[in-house]
């Protein structure tokens, strides 16, 4: 999905939910960072065709769009992308993630979208640990869209996962850094181990 498609979908979501402020989490949250910083994204970071979102002030109302804009809907079949409503409790983010949201107001739709910070998204993806999540993270690290030093700090800020889940996530992160030939500096990356 690209930014044009994202704003098209947000306009449709806005019309159904009657809200004008949304939070985008997951893979496509990187589109806000790319728009704000005018950076080219690697394919692995923007190849998803489902937008994980919720209306900022009324998350449950996001589910009103499922029939018309969700997976396998007429909209999805016509355009090749769709809305995937979620709740704020779905991801496992580092504490304080809400304060790091990137807010972008789009003039044409008058909608505001809050995108999760790329490093918060990456930590959440490492905790989930699916191969497609790791591909997203590796693509971002290799393209220097993600900052490994900042990501490493944020692992210690996760309190909504078990210590074992965080340890496994850190192990995945270390493996990927080694695969990408990124220097591992114990004193920088994992101060609390």
Steps between C-alpha positions, in 0.01 A plus 500: 500500500617852433403834655244581232323169565521554875328839483238363260420224749500744795247716316273198457545402866421857606176499301380181668615559858427875506835549677788707370794388714653153472795301632689278257707217646680207341704485182339791322558739788834555325317697228464796738874502569574476127260785420636727772867429422469461123684167500480208262385183675627149427232271357498282813369794702206604280390182323204443733159571354305518827492812715490425873321796658251623756314827548696688765206603718277196449705191406202264489332704226777392263329165466211671320712500183565125482217412263560783252878549524637180656673202346305347209261797493395657171745783576786251551413315180491826303809671641715215634536636854276515804443623854572273794348647817685418821495607863771698682569191713607284204870588471768465766669838487766655723355720773437859393423409139195727495722803567717411201217481245564697183190710417434597141198698389407453138346813353281345232321258735536715815591179680778466753692176516731411786771257391695291748869576528705261281713376791193429713350309208823303451520398867138384484579299188800331663282404795243346265787332317336397173728470199320779311550726802871425507521566125340842560753576774801374303394704199474810718835444670678432170348814344587705811135585552517332842758595763633185672638699795158651570326166449734337753414761763129445447512128580557594864189721487262210427293413805197343328688181409667238716875509560531183295313658206728805513811279521390300195430826314847631585655172382319536166620859475862397569480222239373743239767758583769234458346388170506862382860545620396772744747544786383359830628707790383341825543822699287694250235245410420299810594686813263306724603148398 
